[in-house]
Short mmCIF file of N, CA and C and ligand atoms in Angstrom, two decimals:
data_model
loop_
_atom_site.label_atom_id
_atom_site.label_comp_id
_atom_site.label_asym_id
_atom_site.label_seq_id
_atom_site.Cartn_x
_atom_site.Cartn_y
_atom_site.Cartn_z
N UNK A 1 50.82 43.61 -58.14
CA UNK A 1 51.38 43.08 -56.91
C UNK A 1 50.31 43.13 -55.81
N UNK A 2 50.32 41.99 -54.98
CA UNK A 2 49.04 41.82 -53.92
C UNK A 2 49.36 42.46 -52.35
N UNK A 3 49.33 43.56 -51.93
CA UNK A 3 49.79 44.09 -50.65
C UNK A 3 49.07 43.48 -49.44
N UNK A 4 49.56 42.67 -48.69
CA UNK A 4 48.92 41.80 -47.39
C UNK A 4 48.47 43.26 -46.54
N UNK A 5 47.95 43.37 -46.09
CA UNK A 5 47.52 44.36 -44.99
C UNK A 5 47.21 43.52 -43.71
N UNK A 6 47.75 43.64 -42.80
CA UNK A 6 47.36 43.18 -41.44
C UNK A 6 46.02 43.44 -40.71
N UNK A 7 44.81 42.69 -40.77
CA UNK A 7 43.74 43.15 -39.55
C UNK A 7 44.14 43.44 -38.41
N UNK A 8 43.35 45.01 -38.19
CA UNK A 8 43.51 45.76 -36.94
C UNK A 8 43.78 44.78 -35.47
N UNK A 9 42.66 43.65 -35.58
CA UNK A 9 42.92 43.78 -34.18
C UNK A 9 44.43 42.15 -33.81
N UNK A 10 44.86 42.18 -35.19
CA UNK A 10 46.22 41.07 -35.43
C UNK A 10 47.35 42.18 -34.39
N UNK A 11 47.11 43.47 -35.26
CA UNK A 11 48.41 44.23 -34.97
C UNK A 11 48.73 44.28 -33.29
N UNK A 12 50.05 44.54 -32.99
CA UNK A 12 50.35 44.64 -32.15
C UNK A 12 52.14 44.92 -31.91
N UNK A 13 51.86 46.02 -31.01
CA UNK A 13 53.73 46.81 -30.46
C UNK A 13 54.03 45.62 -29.97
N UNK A 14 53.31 45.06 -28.92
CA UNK A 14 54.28 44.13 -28.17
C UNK A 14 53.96 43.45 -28.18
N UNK A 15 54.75 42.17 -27.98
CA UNK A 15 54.55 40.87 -27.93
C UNK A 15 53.97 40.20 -26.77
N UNK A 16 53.45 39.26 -27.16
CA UNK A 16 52.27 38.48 -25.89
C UNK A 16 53.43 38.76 -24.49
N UNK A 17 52.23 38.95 -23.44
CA UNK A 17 53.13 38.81 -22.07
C UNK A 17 52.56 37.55 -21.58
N UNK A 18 53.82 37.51 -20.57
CA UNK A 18 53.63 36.16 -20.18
C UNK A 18 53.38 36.05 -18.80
N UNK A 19 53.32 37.40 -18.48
CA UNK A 19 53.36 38.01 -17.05
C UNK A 19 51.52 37.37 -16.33
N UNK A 20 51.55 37.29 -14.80
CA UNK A 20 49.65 37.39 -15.06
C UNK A 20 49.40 38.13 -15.08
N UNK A 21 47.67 38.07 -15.44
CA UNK A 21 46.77 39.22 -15.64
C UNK A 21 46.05 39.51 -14.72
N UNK A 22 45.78 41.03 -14.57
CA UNK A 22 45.15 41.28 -13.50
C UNK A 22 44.16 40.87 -12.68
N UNK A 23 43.37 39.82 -13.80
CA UNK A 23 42.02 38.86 -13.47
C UNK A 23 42.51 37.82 -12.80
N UNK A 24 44.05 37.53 -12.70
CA UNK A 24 44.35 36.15 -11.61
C UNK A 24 44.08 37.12 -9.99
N UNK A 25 44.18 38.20 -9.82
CA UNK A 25 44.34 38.81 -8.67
C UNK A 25 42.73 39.03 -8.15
N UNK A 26 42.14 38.65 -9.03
CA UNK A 26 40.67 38.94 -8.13
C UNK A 26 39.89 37.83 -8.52
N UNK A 27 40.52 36.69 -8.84
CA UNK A 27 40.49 34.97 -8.77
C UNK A 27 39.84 34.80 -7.37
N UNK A 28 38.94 33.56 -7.55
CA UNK A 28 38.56 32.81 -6.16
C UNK A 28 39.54 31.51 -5.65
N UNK A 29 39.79 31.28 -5.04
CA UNK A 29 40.63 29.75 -4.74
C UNK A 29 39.00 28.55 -4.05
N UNK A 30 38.91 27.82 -5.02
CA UNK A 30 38.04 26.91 -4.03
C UNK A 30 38.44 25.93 -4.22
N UNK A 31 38.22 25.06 -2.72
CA UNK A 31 39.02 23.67 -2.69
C UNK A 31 37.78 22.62 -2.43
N UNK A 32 37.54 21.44 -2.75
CA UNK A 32 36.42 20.57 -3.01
C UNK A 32 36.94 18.98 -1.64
N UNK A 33 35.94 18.28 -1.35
CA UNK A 33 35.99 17.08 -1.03
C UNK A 33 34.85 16.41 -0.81
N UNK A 34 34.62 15.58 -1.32
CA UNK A 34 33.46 14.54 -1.34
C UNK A 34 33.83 13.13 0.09
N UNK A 35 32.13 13.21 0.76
CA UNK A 35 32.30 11.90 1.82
C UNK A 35 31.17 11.27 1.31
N UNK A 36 31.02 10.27 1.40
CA UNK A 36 30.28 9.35 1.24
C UNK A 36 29.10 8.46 2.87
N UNK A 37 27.77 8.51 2.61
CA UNK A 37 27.57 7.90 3.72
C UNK A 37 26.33 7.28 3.45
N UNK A 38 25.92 6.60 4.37
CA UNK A 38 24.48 5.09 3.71
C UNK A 38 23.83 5.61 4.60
N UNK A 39 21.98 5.82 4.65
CA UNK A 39 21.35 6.32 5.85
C UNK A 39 20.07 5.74 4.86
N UNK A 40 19.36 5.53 5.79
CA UNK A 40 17.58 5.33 5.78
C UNK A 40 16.99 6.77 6.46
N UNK A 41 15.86 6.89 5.46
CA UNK A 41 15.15 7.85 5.32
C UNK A 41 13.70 7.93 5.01
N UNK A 42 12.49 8.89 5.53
CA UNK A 42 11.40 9.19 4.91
C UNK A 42 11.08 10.45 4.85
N UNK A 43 10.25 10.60 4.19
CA UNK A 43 9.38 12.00 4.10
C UNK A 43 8.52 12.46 4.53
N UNK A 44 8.24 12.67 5.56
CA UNK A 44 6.92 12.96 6.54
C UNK A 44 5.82 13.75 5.68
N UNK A 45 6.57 14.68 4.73
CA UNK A 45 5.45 15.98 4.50
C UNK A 45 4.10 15.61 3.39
N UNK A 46 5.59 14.13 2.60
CA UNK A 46 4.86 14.17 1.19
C UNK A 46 3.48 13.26 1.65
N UNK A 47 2.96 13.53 0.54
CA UNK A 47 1.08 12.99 0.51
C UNK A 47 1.31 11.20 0.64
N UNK A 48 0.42 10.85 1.25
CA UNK A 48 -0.17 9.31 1.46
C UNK A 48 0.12 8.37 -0.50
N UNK A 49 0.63 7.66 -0.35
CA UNK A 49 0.47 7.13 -1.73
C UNK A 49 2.09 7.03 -2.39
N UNK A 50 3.51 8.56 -1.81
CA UNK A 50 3.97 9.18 -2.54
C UNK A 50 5.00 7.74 -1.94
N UNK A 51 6.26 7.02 -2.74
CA UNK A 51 6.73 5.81 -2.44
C UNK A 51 7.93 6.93 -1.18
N UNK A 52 8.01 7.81 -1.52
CA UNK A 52 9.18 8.36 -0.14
C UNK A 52 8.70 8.85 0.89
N UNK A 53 7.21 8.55 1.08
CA UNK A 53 7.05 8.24 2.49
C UNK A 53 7.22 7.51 3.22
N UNK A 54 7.41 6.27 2.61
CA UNK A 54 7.63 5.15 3.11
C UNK A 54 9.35 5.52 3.19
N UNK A 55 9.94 4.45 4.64
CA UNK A 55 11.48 4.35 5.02
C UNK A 55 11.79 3.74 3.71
N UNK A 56 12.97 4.61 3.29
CA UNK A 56 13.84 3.60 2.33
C UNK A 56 14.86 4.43 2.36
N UNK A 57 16.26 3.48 1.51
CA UNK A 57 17.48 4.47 1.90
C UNK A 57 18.14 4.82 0.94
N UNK A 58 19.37 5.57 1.15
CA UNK A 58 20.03 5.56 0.07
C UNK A 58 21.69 5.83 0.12
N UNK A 59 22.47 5.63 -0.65
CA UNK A 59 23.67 5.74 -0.52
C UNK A 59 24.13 7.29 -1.20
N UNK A 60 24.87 7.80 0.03
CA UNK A 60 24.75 9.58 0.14
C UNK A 60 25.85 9.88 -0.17
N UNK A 61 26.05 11.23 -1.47
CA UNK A 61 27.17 11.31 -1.55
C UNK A 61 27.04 13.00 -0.97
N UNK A 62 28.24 13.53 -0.61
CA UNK A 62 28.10 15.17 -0.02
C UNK A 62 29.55 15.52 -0.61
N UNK A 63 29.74 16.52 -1.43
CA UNK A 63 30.29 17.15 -2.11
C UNK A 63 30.77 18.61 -1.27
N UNK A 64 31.49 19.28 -0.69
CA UNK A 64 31.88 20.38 0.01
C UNK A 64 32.65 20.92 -0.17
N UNK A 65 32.41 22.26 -0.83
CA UNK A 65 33.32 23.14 -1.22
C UNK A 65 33.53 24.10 -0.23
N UNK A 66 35.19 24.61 -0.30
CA UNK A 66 35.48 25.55 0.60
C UNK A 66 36.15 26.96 -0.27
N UNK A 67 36.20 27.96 0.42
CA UNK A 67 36.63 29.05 -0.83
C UNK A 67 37.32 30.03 0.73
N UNK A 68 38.34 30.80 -0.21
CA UNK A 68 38.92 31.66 0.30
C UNK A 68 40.46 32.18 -0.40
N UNK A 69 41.35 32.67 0.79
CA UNK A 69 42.53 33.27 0.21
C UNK A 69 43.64 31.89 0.31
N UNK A 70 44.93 32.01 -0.40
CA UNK A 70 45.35 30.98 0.40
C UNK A 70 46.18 31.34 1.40
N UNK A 71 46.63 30.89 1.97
CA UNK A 71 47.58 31.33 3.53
C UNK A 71 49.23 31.06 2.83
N UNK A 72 49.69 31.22 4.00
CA UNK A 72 51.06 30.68 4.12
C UNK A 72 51.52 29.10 3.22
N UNK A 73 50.60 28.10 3.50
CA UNK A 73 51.31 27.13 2.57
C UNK A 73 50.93 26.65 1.85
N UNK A 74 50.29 28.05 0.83
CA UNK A 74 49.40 28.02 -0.46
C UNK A 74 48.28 27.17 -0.29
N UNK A 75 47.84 26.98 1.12
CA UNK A 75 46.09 26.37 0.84
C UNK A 75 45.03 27.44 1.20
N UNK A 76 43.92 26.91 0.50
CA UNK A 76 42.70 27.55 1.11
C UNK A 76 42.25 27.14 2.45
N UNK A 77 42.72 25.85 2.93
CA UNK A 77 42.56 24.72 3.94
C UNK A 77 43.17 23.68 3.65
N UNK A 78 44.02 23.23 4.60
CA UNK A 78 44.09 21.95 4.75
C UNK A 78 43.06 20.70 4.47
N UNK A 79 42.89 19.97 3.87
CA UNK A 79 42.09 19.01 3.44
C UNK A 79 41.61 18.13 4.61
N UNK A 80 42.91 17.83 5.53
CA UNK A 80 43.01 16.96 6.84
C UNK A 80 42.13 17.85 7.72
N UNK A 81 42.19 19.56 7.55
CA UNK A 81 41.04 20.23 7.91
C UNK A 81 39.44 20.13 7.79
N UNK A 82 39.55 19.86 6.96
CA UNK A 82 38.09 19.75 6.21
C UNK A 82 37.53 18.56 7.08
N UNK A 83 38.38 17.22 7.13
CA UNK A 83 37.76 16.21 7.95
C UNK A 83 37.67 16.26 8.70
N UNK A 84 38.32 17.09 9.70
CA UNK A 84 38.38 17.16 11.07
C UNK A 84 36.90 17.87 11.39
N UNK A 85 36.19 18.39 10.07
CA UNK A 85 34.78 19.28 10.76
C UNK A 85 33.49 18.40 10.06
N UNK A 86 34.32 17.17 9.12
CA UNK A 86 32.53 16.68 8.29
C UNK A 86 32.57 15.84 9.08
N UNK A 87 33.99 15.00 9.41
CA UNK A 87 33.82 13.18 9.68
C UNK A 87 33.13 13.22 10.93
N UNK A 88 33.28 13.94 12.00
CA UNK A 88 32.25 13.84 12.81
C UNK A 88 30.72 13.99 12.87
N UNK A 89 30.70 14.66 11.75
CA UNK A 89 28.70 15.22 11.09
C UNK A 89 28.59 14.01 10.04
N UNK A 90 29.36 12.87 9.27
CA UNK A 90 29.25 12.13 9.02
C UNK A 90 28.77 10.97 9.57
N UNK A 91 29.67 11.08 11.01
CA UNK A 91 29.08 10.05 11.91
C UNK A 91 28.04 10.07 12.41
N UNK A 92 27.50 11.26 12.78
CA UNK A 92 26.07 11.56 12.88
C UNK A 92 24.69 10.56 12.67
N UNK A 93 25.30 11.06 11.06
CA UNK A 93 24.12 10.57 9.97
C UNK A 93 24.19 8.94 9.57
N UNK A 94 25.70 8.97 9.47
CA UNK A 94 25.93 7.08 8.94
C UNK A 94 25.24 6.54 9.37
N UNK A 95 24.53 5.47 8.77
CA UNK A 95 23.89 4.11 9.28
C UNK A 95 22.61 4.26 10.47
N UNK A 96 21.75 5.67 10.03
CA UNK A 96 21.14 6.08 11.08
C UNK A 96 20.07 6.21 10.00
N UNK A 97 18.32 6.36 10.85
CA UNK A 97 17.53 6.84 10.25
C UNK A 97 17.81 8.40 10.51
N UNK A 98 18.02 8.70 9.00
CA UNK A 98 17.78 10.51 9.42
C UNK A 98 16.92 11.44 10.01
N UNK A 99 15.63 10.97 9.86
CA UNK A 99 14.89 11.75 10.68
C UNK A 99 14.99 11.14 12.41
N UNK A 100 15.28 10.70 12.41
CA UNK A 100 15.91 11.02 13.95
C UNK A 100 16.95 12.01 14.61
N UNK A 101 17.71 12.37 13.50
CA UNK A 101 18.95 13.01 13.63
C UNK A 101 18.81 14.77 14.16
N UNK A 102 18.96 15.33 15.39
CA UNK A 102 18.56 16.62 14.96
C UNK A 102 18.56 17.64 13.96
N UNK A 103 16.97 18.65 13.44
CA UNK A 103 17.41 19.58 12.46
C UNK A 103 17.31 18.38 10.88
N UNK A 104 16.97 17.70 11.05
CA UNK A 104 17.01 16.21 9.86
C UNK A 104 15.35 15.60 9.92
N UNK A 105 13.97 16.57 10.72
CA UNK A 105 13.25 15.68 11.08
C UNK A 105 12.58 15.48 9.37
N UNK A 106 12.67 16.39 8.79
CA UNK A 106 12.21 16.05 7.02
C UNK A 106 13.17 16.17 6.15
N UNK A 107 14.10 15.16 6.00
CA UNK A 107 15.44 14.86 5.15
C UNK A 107 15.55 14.98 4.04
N UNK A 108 14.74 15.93 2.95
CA UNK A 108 14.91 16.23 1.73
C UNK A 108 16.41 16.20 1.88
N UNK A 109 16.72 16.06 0.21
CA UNK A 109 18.35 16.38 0.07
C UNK A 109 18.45 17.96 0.43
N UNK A 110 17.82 18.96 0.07
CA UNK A 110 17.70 19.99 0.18
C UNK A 110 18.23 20.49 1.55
N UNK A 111 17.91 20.04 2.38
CA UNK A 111 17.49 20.12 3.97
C UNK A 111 19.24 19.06 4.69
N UNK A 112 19.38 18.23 3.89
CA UNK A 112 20.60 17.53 4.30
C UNK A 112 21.70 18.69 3.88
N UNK A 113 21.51 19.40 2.61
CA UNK A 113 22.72 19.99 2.06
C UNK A 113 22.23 21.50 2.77
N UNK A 114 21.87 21.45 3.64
CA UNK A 114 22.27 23.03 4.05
C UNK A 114 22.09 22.85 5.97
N UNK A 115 21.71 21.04 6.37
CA UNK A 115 22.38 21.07 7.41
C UNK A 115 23.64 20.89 7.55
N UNK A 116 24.47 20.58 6.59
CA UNK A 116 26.07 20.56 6.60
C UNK A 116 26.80 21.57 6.48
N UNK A 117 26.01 22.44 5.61
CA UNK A 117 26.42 23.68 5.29
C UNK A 117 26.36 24.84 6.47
N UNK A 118 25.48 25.05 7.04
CA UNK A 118 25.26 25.51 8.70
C UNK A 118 26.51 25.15 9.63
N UNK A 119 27.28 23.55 9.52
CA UNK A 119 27.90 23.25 10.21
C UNK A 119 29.33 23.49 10.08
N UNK A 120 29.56 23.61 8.75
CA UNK A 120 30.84 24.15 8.24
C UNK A 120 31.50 25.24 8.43
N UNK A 121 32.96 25.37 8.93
CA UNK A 121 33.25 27.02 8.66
C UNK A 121 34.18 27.03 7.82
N UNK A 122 33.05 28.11 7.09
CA UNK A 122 34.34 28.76 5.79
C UNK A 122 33.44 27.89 4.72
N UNK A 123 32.57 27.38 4.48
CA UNK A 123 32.27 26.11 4.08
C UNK A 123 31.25 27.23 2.73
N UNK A 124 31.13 27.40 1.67
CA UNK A 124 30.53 28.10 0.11
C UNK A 124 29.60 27.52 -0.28
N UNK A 125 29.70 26.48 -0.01
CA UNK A 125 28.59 25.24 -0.87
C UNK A 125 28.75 23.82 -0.56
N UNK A 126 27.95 23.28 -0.69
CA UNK A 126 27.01 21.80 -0.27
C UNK A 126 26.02 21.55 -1.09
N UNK A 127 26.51 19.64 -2.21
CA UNK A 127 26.04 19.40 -3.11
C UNK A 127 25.87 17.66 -1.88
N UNK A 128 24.36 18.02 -2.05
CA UNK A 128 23.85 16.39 -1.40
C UNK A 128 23.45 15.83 -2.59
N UNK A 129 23.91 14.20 -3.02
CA UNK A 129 23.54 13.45 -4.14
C UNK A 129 22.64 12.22 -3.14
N UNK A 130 21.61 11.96 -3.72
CA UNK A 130 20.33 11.32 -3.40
C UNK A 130 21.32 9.26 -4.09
N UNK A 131 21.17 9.89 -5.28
CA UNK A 131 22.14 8.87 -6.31
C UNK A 131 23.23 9.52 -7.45
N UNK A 132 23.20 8.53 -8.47
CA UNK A 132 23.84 9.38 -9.45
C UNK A 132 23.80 10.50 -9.99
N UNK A 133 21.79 10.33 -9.78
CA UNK A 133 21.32 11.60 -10.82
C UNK A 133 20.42 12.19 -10.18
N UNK A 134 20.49 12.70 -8.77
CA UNK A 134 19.14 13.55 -7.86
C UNK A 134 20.84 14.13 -6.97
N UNK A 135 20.46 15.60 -7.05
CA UNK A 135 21.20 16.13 -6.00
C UNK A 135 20.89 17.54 -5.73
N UNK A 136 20.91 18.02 -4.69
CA UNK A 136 20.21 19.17 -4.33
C UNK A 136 21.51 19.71 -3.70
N UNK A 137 21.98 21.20 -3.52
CA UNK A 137 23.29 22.10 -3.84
C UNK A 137 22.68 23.22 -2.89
N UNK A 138 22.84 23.91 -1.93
CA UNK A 138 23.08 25.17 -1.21
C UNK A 138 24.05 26.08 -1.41
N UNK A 139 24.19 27.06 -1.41
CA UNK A 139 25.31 27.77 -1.65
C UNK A 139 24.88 29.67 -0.83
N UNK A 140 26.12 29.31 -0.08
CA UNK A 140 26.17 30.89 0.80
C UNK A 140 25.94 32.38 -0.53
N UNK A 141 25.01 32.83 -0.76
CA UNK A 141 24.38 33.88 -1.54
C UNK A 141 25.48 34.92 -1.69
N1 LIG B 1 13.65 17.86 -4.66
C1 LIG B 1 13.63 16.63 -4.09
N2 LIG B 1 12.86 15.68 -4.61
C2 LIG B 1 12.84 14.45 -4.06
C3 LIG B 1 13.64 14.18 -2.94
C4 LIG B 1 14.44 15.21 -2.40
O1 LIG B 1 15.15 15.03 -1.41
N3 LIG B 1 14.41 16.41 -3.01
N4 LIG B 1 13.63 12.94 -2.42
C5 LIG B 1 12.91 11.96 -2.89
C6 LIG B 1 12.98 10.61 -2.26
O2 LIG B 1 14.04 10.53 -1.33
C7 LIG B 1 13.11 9.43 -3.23
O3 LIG B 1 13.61 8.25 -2.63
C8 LIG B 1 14.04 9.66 -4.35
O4 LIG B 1 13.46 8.91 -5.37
P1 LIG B 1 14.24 8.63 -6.71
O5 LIG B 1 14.81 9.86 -7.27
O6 LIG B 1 13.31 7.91 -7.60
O7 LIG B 1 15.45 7.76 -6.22
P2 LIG B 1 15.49 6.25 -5.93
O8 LIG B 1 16.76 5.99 -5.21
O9 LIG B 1 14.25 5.82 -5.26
O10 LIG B 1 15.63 5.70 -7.41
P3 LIG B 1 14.86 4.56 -8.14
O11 LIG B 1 15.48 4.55 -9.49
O12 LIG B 1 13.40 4.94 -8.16
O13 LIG B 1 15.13 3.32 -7.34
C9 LIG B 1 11.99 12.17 -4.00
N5 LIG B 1 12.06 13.49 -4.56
#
């Protein structure tokens, strides 16, 4: 006769809980929104020859994450919040040469995603997209 034996770590007194686990309680909540904006741009720093010295532009995407507890009506923020602090730093930049813009005089993405980030409160991170596939990310340490 073939005796099944149960592997140790199968066994178990009790049955799955369904309760949460203590790891939901020291969970982050982060809430995301992407703006979109068109700006002309150069690179002052790079060398003679490099094509982004020359003005050219590009269509900007900014990605902004917010993190915290949630409040009273289960947000981290209001979303309608969130606009109320980019759409005006959006307007800024829209349809502008960036290096004109203060704090923007060398507009790496780098340099775009952590002047937004400066401007934000409560604001974790800032992902500036150049295009599809160039994007440079800040994030409060
Ligand atoms: N680390 C970084 N590298 C580069 C940046 C930057 O902000 N951070 N910026 C540039 C220029 O802005 C350049 O225009 C980007 O060039 P590229 O990636 O080639 O993007 P294009 O829109 O010009 O794409 P094409 O496919 O060449 O039209 C360079 N490097």
């Amino acid at each position: 006769m073939t005796t099944h034996v149960k592997p140790a770590h199968l066994e178990s007194s009790t049955p799955a809980s369904t309760e949460p686990t203590s790891q939901a309680s020291k969970s982050v909540t982060r809430i995301g929104r992407t703006y979109r904006f068109e700006s002309a741009h150069h690179l002052p720093l790079l060398p003679e020859g490099h094509k982004c010295k020359n003005v050219h532009g590009h269509n900007y995407r900014v990605e902004v994450i917010v993190s915290g507890a949630l409040d009273a009506r289960g947000f981290v923020m209001d979303f309608a919040e969130i606009d109320a602090e980019i759409l005006p730093l959006i307007r800024k930049v829209d349809h502008r040469l960036l290096n004109d813009v203060e704090g923007l005089e060398n507009p790496t993405a780098e340099i775009i995603a952590t002047w937004f980030l400066q401007r934000i409160t409560g604001c974790q991170s800032v992902r500036v997209y150049e295009n599809d596939d160039c994007w440079a990310e800040v994030k409060i340490a």
